[in-house]
Amino acid sequence: HLHPTDYASCCFAFRLTSGAMELIVKEARRVWIPNHPTHGYRPGRVDDNADDGSDLLWVVDDEGGKFQVPKAEALAVDPACLTGVDDLLTLGDFNEPALLHNIRVRYSEDKIYTGIGNPILISVNPYQNIPGLYGQERMREYKRYASKTPQGGGGLSVHLYSVADAAYRAMLQEQASQSIIISGESGAGKTEATKRILAYLAELQTASKGADSAGGKQRSVESQVLDANPVLEAFGNAKTVRNDNSSRFGKFVEVEFDASGKLLSAQISNYLLEKCRIITQQPEERNYHIFYQLCAAAVRGLDLPKDLQLRPALDFEYIQVCDEIPGVDDTADFKEVLECMVSLGFSPEERDTVLKVVAAVLHLGQLSFSGCARNGQDGVSVDDDGKVALICELLGVEPEQLRGVLEHKTLEDPLTKKTIHMPHDASSASFTRHSMAKVVYARLFDWLVWRINESISNRGHQKEVRKIGLLDIYGFEVFEWNSFEQLCINFANEKLQQHFNTHMFTLEQRLYSSEGITWNHITWQDNTHIIDSLDKKPLGLFCLVDSECLMPSATDTTLFSKIQNAFKNSKVITKASRFATTDFAVAHYAGEVVYSVDTFLEKNTDKLHADVVNLLKESKLEVVKKLFTDPRFSPESAQKAPGGAGADRSLQRRKTRALDDQRRERQNVTVSMMFREQLDRLVEDLNKTNPRYVRCIKPNAHKRPGELDSLDVLRQLRCAGMLESIRIRRAGYAVRRPFKEFFARFRILAPQLAASGPDPDYRGLCQRLVNEVEERLRREGATLEEKSFQMGQSRVFMKEEFERHMERLIVESAKRQVQMIQRCWRGFVQRRRFMAIRRAAQEVQAALRTSRAVAEFRELKRRHEAALQLQANLRAVAAREIFTRQRRAAVVVQRFARGWRCRSRLGKLKSKAAAEKIRRMREEEERQAELEKAREEARRKEAELEAMRNQLEMSQRVVQPQASVVVSSNDPSAVDRSAAEAPPEVAAKQEDESALQLQEENNRLLEQLEMAQQAVEAKGEAEAAMREQLNLLRAREQDMEQTIR
């Protein structure tokens, strides 16, 4: 195609011949390379040197690779496609290569969003955090620009925020509910897109939040809506081979607003939780996040309910396949889940019960059974009584009853009506254990959704309630082994694709035909035949599976045989391979998928034995008991759903729930039946809204940032129907308004037109209005497409470009009228101001004359007062001079008198000081004398002490008795005589007495020596005390001298 509109008419003629096509290619110099091995489509340059005159062109890509392109199929490259455009409707080269290359170029520039007009947004998962893409400031920027421009979004690029803002403002302006359908394969970013849109809708409430807040006692509804996401993701998301945070359930969030746009409440509907993941996972996949978060919290020692007895995740059978996700902290996520549960109003008992049920599911997987004989039959027994007691404590049931349920099953004899206790074998006991774990967890998840709805739903009554629905439901899934869950998920995607096709193609064409608009019908890929093959009664695939579930002897093998026989000649459902015994293939809209019928019947029936149900109905825990007695969570319960303000949010939903309960009571409802009915209600709700679509694209299968697999992206774009949507939106009339609304909106552009009479002809008025606008635009030189607008039977159909011109003219016209009003108002203000100034001038003149006279009077008064002040000052100077002389004389007299008195006092002080000094000197001399005397006495004592010491030493050297020494020394002859005369006994007695006397003398000398030493020490202490007193006296003397000075 040629982009310039001047050549549009000749392009068609050029394409009729190969020579003309060659001319176009030669002129463009760049063409698209089809079937490129790595890029799908890629632009290249025509190599004229290699042209050999054949029907093939040699085209060189940017890397130098050469490719042959048939001249008849060569498509010229529009320069706009090479740089990338924000809105695909503006593409000049409108074809599949341009679409793919535009997305590829923008993705390389970290621009992951591309718009297709207003209702469709293409989002490519970046697998990384792009700085500045999200955040509060980014949201405020879109909100600020959207409020200033008629179309919303201003000059900003397309974004999830622009889609959310457009839906919000359309809801307010059109007074109709909106919906945003987020679709794409697993790992394409649907869940993240849902969270970002909810965050923006919550940000829109910040303007009025302060005025309507309830004092900050409770968190706002928008905050609670955001807090619901971490809880639902923890219990409903898991790691798959394609996505680390894959939603394993469908979610439809309806956000309610009042007429002013204030967020009132929200309601969440969930669809088909993947229960088989609870007990088994494929390699490199995980169970639901909450299991790993709870184990991580227990290992870290966080505050948890008592007696959970949890260990690392690898120790549990249900979660040991894969326990970690790179870059994810399960403990931190668990803390966030608990905080969000508190924000949503969960009581501590409810939170503890939820954690106990999760722990009980893990411990159920740890049970093991061993064979034994029971009443002559083969049976089993539970190996570990401790585990049974722990599970019973966590679920609030009796251990004996749980053991009986796991080891026996109760049957009723149809004839005698007697109860029969039939022992389980190992496989049936394990099956009961797995079924119990799956049903308990699935119903717990349903209860969580209901409990969150109780917190965020509106219990008041609003006359005008408008909604924005966000649908985040499964991506199209193709694994190595696909089972019943994948079939249901892909069937849901078929239904959503049909809704997209119906809305974007069928309804468009039907509307144009009914309105009488000239329209070229186009063909598009319809998937109705696929849905019929799966769902149409009586021979649809799901109908066959449901009927086979009712057969008592049905097996997966018999089911596979019936599928083969029913679809022998079908092009939708075929045999996977020639020798396949359990596999069949379904040609979905997005591609062929091979399914295995293994466990189809088991998963579709999904029944829990009545013994288990009766056991859990008697639980001591209120939440667990509610899971098996409340019809909202328990299909087998015969009670009706309770009414009241918190039961359900709308009468229609209560009626639907009641019908579902009655149907469950009447017949065996399979999983596929309930799921298909939910899908039908969902599509019915979506049909009542004005939808917008976010098509999420997965850039590569390895979750690597910055890498885009063009071939896989091209496949996803084809499956999503993007090319057809671009073509119809661009070729058709994207804007359509009823006549009355159109005239009310744009009548400012033709002020002379007015609606008169009881039944105005709005169609004729609108025709005249658009004709005048068209003429005006042509005079301005604006370029308009052919048939930029058409008049239908009930509304005006316009191209988006024509509407933009009209919106621009409205702004300009409003600006002119505002300027006219401003001119008139300013003239009135100026005239009124002039009159006020003139009146004020006269008053000012009178006031000036008065003020002048007052000023003259004040001047005379000031001069008189100044003269009086001058006289008073002169008199004061003379009096001050006399006073100064007298004071000076008095000061002189006082000085002499004070000097004489001071000298007198000084003389007295000197005399007293001299006398005191003499007295101290005398006292000092006396003390010196006493000190010298004490020293002499000490020396004498020392001499005596020394003498005593010498005498003692001499006495100790005496060997002979002292008496003999004394006698011999005085009279030797007498001694001899006494010795001769005295008898021996007397001599011995004398010697003893002499020794005793000598000893006493020695002791006396020692005592005198000790007393002398003590006296010397006392004299030394007295001498030191006297010296200290002398020093004190000297210090006092110095102080006295200083005082005298």
Tab-separated table of C-alpha atoms in Angstrom, residues 37-373:
chain	number	residue	atom	x	y	z
A	37	PRO	CA	13.551	-17.587	10.231
A	38	THR	CA	13.885	-15.581	13.464
A	39	HIS	CA	11.696	-12.485	13.121
A	40	GLY	CA	8.663	-13.734	11.221
A	41	TYR	CA	8.556	-10.502	9.231
A	42	ARG	CA	11.439	-8.087	8.822
A	43	PRO	CA	12.051	-4.977	6.709
A	44	GLY	CA	14.743	-5.184	4.054
A	45	ARG	CA	16.202	-3.245	1.161
A	46	VAL	CA	15.785	-4.309	-2.438
A	47	ASP	CA	19.116	-5.240	-4.025
A	48	ASP	CA	18.857	-3.852	-7.574
A	49	ASN	CA	22.259	-5.253	-8.519
A	50	ALA	CA	21.013	-8.800	-7.980
A	51	ASP	CA	17.868	-8.307	-10.085
A	52	ASP	CA	17.988	-10.877	-12.875
A	53	GLY	CA	14.638	-9.986	-14.443
A	54	SER	CA	12.791	-12.897	-12.854
A	55	ASP	CA	9.659	-12.757	-10.715
A	56	LEU	CA	11.736	-12.759	-7.533
A	57	LEU	CA	13.346	-9.871	-5.687
A	58	TRP	CA	16.549	-10.137	-3.720
A	59	VAL	CA	16.070	-8.357	-0.394
A	60	VAL	CA	18.839	-7.699	2.142
A	61	ASP	CA	18.019	-7.332	5.858
A	62	ASP	CA	19.935	-5.193	8.371
A	63	GLU	CA	22.398	-8.008	9.163
A	64	GLY	CA	23.263	-8.525	5.505
A	65	GLY	CA	21.247	-11.691	5.008
A	66	LYS	CA	19.732	-12.128	1.538
A	67	PHE	CA	16.228	-13.428	0.939
A	68	GLN	CA	14.069	-13.942	-2.159
A	69	VAL	CA	10.621	-12.364	-2.156
A	70	PRO	CA	8.089	-12.872	-4.972
A	71	LYS	CA	7.386	-9.555	-6.654
A	72	ALA	CA	3.662	-10.229	-6.686
A	73	GLU	CA	3.663	-10.675	-2.883
A	74	ALA	CA	6.097	-7.907	-1.969
A	75	LEU	CA	4.683	-5.377	0.507
A	76	ALA	CA	6.229	-1.940	0.731
A	77	VAL	CA	7.454	-0.725	4.118
A	78	ASP	CA	5.931	2.467	5.397
A	79	PRO	CA	8.529	4.643	7.189
A	80	ALA	CA	6.163	5.122	10.134
A	81	CYS	CA	6.379	1.407	10.900
A	82	LEU	CA	10.153	1.533	11.349
A	83	THR	CA	10.093	3.943	14.277
A	84	GLY	CA	7.008	2.578	16.036
A	85	VAL	CA	3.726	4.351	16.729
A	86	ASP	CA	1.751	4.732	19.928
A	87	ASP	CA	-1.615	3.898	18.369
A	88	LEU	CA	-1.796	1.171	15.733
A	89	LEU	CA	-4.784	2.876	14.099
A	90	THR	CA	-2.352	5.494	12.802
A	91	LEU	CA	-0.244	2.952	10.911
A	92	GLY	CA	0.149	3.943	7.311
A	93	ASP	CA	1.229	0.482	6.166
A	94	PHE	CA	-1.654	-1.532	7.481
A	95	ASN	CA	-0.702	-5.192	7.464
A	96	GLU	CA	0.526	-8.008	9.644
A	97	PRO	CA	4.287	-7.302	9.205
A	98	ALA	CA	3.813	-3.676	10.236
A	99	LEU	CA	1.870	-4.721	13.318
A	100	LEU	CA	4.566	-7.167	14.457
A	101	HIS	CA	7.475	-4.854	13.724
A	102	ASN	CA	5.815	-1.941	15.513
A	103	ILE	CA	5.469	-4.001	18.687
A	104	ARG	CA	9.033	-5.278	18.336
A	105	VAL	CA	10.487	-1.775	17.956
A	106	ARG	CA	8.553	-0.402	20.932
A	107	TYR	CA	9.501	-3.377	23.110
A	108	SER	CA	13.189	-2.760	22.412
A	109	GLU	CA	12.659	0.791	23.696
A	110	ASP	CA	10.949	-0.477	26.914
A	111	LYS	CA	7.576	0.709	25.582
A	112	ILE	CA	5.464	-2.303	26.422
A	113	TYR	CA	2.044	-0.766	25.720
A	114	THR	CA	0.532	-0.211	22.281
A	115	GLY	CA	-3.039	0.981	21.697
A	116	ILE	CA	-5.580	0.082	19.053
A	117	GLY	CA	-7.889	3.034	19.342
A	118	ASN	CA	-9.625	3.449	22.670
A	119	PRO	CA	-10.952	-0.028	23.488
A	120	ILE	CA	-7.920	-2.278	22.933
A	121	LEU	CA	-4.478	-2.233	24.515
A	122	ILE	CA	-1.614	-4.603	23.716
A	123	SER	CA	0.647	-5.237	26.697
A	124	VAL	CA	3.941	-7.114	26.354
A	125	ASN	CA	5.351	-8.565	29.576
A	126	PRO	CA	8.812	-6.971	30.169
A	127	TYR	CA	9.875	-9.550	32.807
A	128	GLN	CA	11.615	-6.725	34.658
A	129	ASN	CA	10.893	-3.496	36.505
A	130	ILE	CA	10.957	-0.522	34.145
A	131	PRO	CA	11.828	2.676	36.055
A	132	GLY	CA	9.051	5.253	36.047
A	133	LEU	CA	6.475	2.982	34.420
A	134	TYR	CA	4.299	2.762	37.512
A	135	GLY	CA	4.060	4.537	40.838
A	136	GLN	CA	2.058	7.289	42.477
A	137	GLU	CA	3.537	10.118	40.435
A	138	ARG	CA	2.820	8.299	37.169
A	139	MET	CA	-0.794	7.706	38.192
A	140	ARG	CA	-1.248	11.334	39.222
A	141	GLU	CA	0.162	12.408	35.867
A	142	TYR	CA	-2.453	10.419	33.944
A	143	LYS	CA	-5.212	11.547	36.274
A	144	ARG	CA	-4.181	15.189	35.933
A	145	TYR	CA	-3.992	15.143	32.132
A	146	ALA	CA	-7.166	13.101	31.775
A	147	SER	CA	-9.159	15.650	33.756
A	148	LYS	CA	-7.948	18.497	31.540
A	149	THR	CA	-8.623	17.032	28.084
A	150	PRO	CA	-11.902	15.926	26.483
A	151	GLN	CA	-10.536	12.587	25.324
A	152	GLY	CA	-8.638	11.783	28.480
A	153	GLY	CA	-4.973	10.975	28.736
A	154	GLY	CA	-3.817	14.221	27.133
A	155	GLY	CA	-0.580	13.889	25.220
A	156	LEU	CA	0.576	10.932	27.292
A	157	SER	CA	1.371	7.547	25.777
A	158	VAL	CA	-1.048	4.645	26.059
A	159	HIS	CA	-0.908	2.790	29.322
A	160	LEU	CA	-2.942	0.558	31.601
A	161	TYR	CA	-3.740	3.752	33.466
A	162	SER	CA	-5.188	5.341	30.321
A	163	VAL	CA	-7.459	2.317	29.783
A	164	ALA	CA	-8.631	2.420	33.410
A	165	ASP	CA	-9.179	6.168	33.244
A	166	ALA	CA	-11.138	5.906	29.987
A	167	ALA	CA	-13.395	3.236	31.502
A	168	TYR	CA	-13.938	5.327	34.631
A	169	ARG	CA	-14.831	8.510	32.756
A	170	ALA	CA	-17.012	6.630	30.260
A	171	MET	CA	-18.908	5.141	33.188
A	172	LEU	CA	-19.605	8.638	34.538
A	173	GLN	CA	-20.411	10.288	31.221
A	174	GLU	CA	-22.430	7.489	29.618
A	175	GLN	CA	-23.988	6.351	32.912
A	176	ALA	CA	-23.346	2.736	31.942
A	177	SER	CA	-21.285	-0.057	33.428
A	178	GLN	CA	-17.900	-0.829	31.910
A	179	SER	CA	-15.679	-3.877	31.819
A	180	ILE	CA	-11.994	-4.486	31.166
A	181	ILE	CA	-11.235	-7.985	29.873
A	182	ILE	CA	-7.619	-8.944	30.437
A	183	SER	CA	-6.617	-11.981	28.400
A	184	GLY	CA	-3.510	-13.731	27.198
A	185	GLU	CA	-1.479	-16.853	27.706
A	186	SER	CA	-0.086	-17.939	31.043
A	187	GLY	CA	2.852	-15.727	31.960
A	188	ALA	CA	1.760	-12.796	29.811
A	189	GLY	CA	1.145	-10.499	32.803
A	190	LYS	CA	-2.625	-10.608	33.294
A	191	THR	CA	-2.532	-10.688	37.091
A	192	GLU	CA	-0.097	-7.773	37.271
A	193	ALA	CA	-2.238	-5.767	34.858
A	194	THR	CA	-5.290	-6.358	37.059
A	195	LYS	CA	-3.440	-5.104	40.138
A	196	ARG	CA	-2.211	-1.986	38.334
A	197	ILE	CA	-5.705	-1.113	37.110
A	198	LEU	CA	-7.169	-1.586	40.602
A	199	ALA	CA	-4.413	0.619	42.017
A	200	TYR	CA	-5.279	3.381	39.529
A	201	LEU	CA	-9.003	3.181	40.309
A	202	ALA	CA	-8.085	3.508	43.974
A	203	GLU	CA	-5.837	6.485	43.192
A	204	LEU	CA	-8.778	8.238	41.519
A	205	GLN	CA	-10.489	8.293	44.925
A	206	THR	CA	-7.737	10.284	46.655
A	207	ALA	CA	-9.245	13.625	45.644
A	208	SER	CA	-12.433	13.066	47.657
A	209	LYS	CA	-10.952	10.765	50.236
A	210	GLY	CA	-10.192	13.441	52.780
A	211	ALA	CA	-13.704	14.858	52.835
A	212	ASP	CA	-15.492	11.550	53.052
A	213	SER	CA	-13.142	9.762	55.432
A	214	ALA	CA	-14.544	8.375	58.626
A	215	GLY	CA	-11.804	9.841	60.734
A	216	GLY	CA	-9.210	7.243	59.776
A	217	LYS	CA	-10.650	4.569	62.062
A	218	GLN	CA	-11.022	2.089	59.263
A	219	ARG	CA	-9.148	1.594	56.056
A	220	SER	CA	-10.881	2.847	52.939
A	221	VAL	CA	-12.723	0.513	50.590
A	222	GLU	CA	-10.188	1.095	47.836
A	223	SER	CA	-7.357	0.106	50.192
A	224	GLN	CA	-9.200	-3.052	51.162
A	225	VAL	CA	-9.779	-3.903	47.496
A	226	LEU	CA	-6.027	-3.658	46.929
A	227	ASP	CA	-5.330	-5.678	50.085
A	228	ALA	CA	-7.480	-8.526	48.756
A	229	ASN	CA	-4.946	-9.237	45.985
A	230	PRO	CA	-2.088	-10.572	48.169
A	231	VAL	CA	-4.484	-12.878	50.021
A	232	LEU	CA	-6.030	-14.302	46.846
A	233	GLU	CA	-2.634	-14.662	45.188
A	234	ALA	CA	-1.229	-16.536	48.185
A	235	PHE	CA	-4.091	-19.052	48.200
A	236	GLY	CA	-4.845	-19.176	44.445
A	237	ASN	CA	-1.564	-18.571	42.583
A	238	ALA	CA	1.319	-20.959	42.005
A	239	LYS	CA	4.559	-21.293	40.076
A	240	THR	CA	4.262	-23.030	36.716
A	241	VAL	CA	6.866	-23.744	34.050
A	242	ARG	CA	5.768	-20.561	32.261
A	243	ASN	CA	4.958	-18.192	35.093
A	244	ASP	CA	6.256	-17.754	38.625
A	245	ASN	CA	2.950	-16.272	39.778
A	246	SER	CA	0.312	-17.950	37.651
A	247	SER	CA	-3.340	-17.557	38.648
A	248	ARG	CA	-4.796	-21.022	39.015
A	249	PHE	CA	-8.343	-19.705	39.264
A	250	GLY	CA	-10.520	-17.242	37.418
A	251	LYS	CA	-11.351	-13.902	38.978
A	252	PHE	CA	-13.952	-11.283	38.058
A	253	VAL	CA	-13.783	-8.140	40.182
A	254	GLU	CA	-16.771	-5.799	39.987
A	255	VAL	CA	-15.946	-2.371	41.418
A	256	GLU	CA	-19.036	-0.323	42.258
A	257	PHE	CA	-19.251	3.479	42.133
A	258	ASP	CA	-21.984	5.948	42.913
A	259	ALA	CA	-23.251	8.624	40.523
A	260	SER	CA	-20.433	11.000	41.506
A	261	GLY	CA	-17.725	8.415	40.841
A	262	LYS	CA	-16.950	7.565	44.463
A	263	LEU	CA	-15.880	3.976	45.009
A	264	LEU	CA	-18.507	2.251	47.132
A	265	SER	CA	-17.596	-1.417	47.212
A	266	ALA	CA	-16.349	-4.370	45.223
A	267	GLN	CA	-17.372	-7.954	44.639
A	268	ILE	CA	-15.099	-10.809	43.617
A	269	SER	CA	-16.258	-13.930	41.781
A	270	ASN	CA	-13.922	-16.914	41.462
A	271	TYR	CA	-13.956	-19.674	38.876
A	272	LEU	CA	-12.545	-23.225	38.854
A	273	LEU	CA	-9.680	-23.438	41.296
A	274	GLU	CA	-7.142	-26.021	40.076
A	275	LYS	CA	-7.573	-28.606	42.844
A	276	CYS	CA	-5.329	-31.323	41.437
A	277	ARG	CA	-2.337	-29.029	42.090
A	278	ILE	CA	-2.928	-29.457	45.821
A	279	ILE	CA	-1.754	-33.070	45.794
A	280	THR	CA	0.564	-33.240	42.778
A	281	GLN	CA	2.580	-30.912	40.564
A	282	GLN	CA	4.601	-31.263	37.398
A	283	PRO	CA	8.417	-30.931	37.528
A	284	GLU	CA	9.697	-27.405	38.271
A	285	GLU	CA	6.246	-26.333	39.458
A	286	ARG	CA	5.008	-25.474	42.920
A	287	ASN	CA	1.839	-25.875	44.907
A	288	TYR	CA	-0.059	-22.778	46.015
A	289	HIS	CA	2.135	-20.082	47.543
A	290	ILE	CA	0.524	-20.181	50.995
A	291	PHE	CA	1.943	-23.643	51.754
A	292	TYR	CA	5.526	-22.502	51.253
A	293	GLN	CA	4.924	-19.191	52.996
A	294	LEU	CA	3.527	-20.934	56.074
A	295	CYS	CA	6.444	-23.400	56.227
A	296	ALA	CA	8.973	-20.585	55.812
A	297	ALA	CA	7.288	-18.605	58.593
A	298	ALA	CA	7.401	-21.636	60.898
A	299	VAL	CA	11.096	-22.200	60.175
A	300	ARG	CA	11.855	-18.523	60.848
A	301	GLY	CA	9.989	-18.713	64.160
A	302	LEU	CA	7.208	-16.241	63.437
A	303	ASP	CA	4.172	-15.973	65.691
A	304	LEU	CA	1.841	-18.759	64.518
A	305	PRO	CA	-0.955	-20.775	66.105
A	306	LYS	CA	0.250	-23.473	68.455
A	307	ASP	CA	0.857	-27.107	67.504
A	308	LEU	CA	1.095	-26.634	63.719
A	309	GLN	CA	4.262	-28.777	63.776
A	310	LEU	CA	5.526	-27.470	60.453
A	311	ARG	CA	8.958	-28.116	58.959
A	312	PRO	CA	10.776	-27.015	55.776
A	313	ALA	CA	8.721	-27.433	52.620
A	314	LEU	CA	10.829	-30.280	51.246
A	315	ASP	CA	9.732	-32.460	54.180
A	316	PHE	CA	6.093	-32.523	53.009
A	317	GLU	CA	4.897	-34.762	50.208
A	318	TYR	CA	2.450	-32.248	48.734
A	319	ILE	CA	5.050	-29.470	48.263
A	320	GLN	CA	8.393	-31.185	47.787
A	321	VAL	CA	8.637	-30.954	43.974
A	322	CYS	CA	9.972	-27.383	43.968
A	323	ASP	CA	10.288	-25.228	47.064
A	324	GLU	CA	11.851	-21.938	45.902
A	325	ILE	CA	11.268	-19.151	43.398
A	326	PRO	CA	14.340	-17.023	42.598
A	327	GLY	CA	14.013	-13.548	44.033
A	328	VAL	CA	10.927	-14.329	46.153
A	329	ASP	CA	10.961	-14.173	49.968
A	330	ASP	CA	8.139	-16.413	51.184
A	331	THR	CA	8.443	-15.137	54.760
A	332	ALA	CA	8.019	-11.502	53.724
A	333	ASP	CA	5.070	-12.445	51.521
A	334	PHE	CA	3.480	-14.302	54.447
A	335	LYS	CA	3.789	-11.229	56.664
A	336	GLU	CA	2.106	-9.176	53.946
A	337	VAL	CA	-0.729	-11.725	53.716
A	338	LEU	CA	-1.324	-11.521	57.476
A	339	GLU	CA	-1.310	-7.703	57.364
A	340	CYS	CA	-3.817	-7.712	54.517
A	341	MET	CA	-6.074	-10.141	56.393
A	342	VAL	CA	-6.035	-7.773	59.361
A	343	SER	CA	-6.865	-4.881	57.033
A	344	LEU	CA	-9.780	-6.855	55.586
A	345	GLY	CA	-11.249	-7.394	59.034
A	346	PHE	CA	-10.351	-11.050	59.639
A	347	SER	CA	-10.605	-11.826	63.330
A	348	PRO	CA	-7.662	-13.554	65.065
A	349	GLU	CA	-9.754	-16.729	65.352
A	350	GLU	CA	-10.497	-16.698	61.615
A	351	ARG	CA	-6.842	-16.172	60.713
A	352	ASP	CA	-5.706	-18.953	63.039
A	353	THR	CA	-8.349	-21.317	61.674
A	354	VAL	CA	-7.283	-20.625	58.085
A	355	LEU	CA	-3.655	-21.381	58.939
A	356	LYS	CA	-4.665	-24.528	60.807
A	357	VAL	CA	-6.629	-25.797	57.794
A	358	VAL	CA	-3.647	-25.158	55.509
A	359	ALA	CA	-1.353	-27.009	57.923
A	360	ALA	CA	-3.878	-29.857	58.172
A	361	VAL	CA	-3.828	-30.248	54.374
A	362	LEU	CA	-0.037	-30.567	54.475
A	363	HIS	CA	-0.188	-33.166	57.243
A	364	LEU	CA	-2.835	-35.143	55.345
A	365	GLY	CA	-0.239	-35.720	52.663
A	366	GLN	CA	2.077	-37.275	55.251
A	367	LEU	CA	-0.325	-40.075	56.194
A	368	SER	CA	0.680	-43.590	55.218
A	369	PHE	CA	-1.266	-46.843	55.346
A	370	SER	CA	-0.332	-50.464	55.912
A	371	GLY	CA	-2.351	-53.552	55.096
A	372	CYS	CA	-4.134	-55.582	57.758
A	373	ALA	CA	-7.014	-58.057	58.094
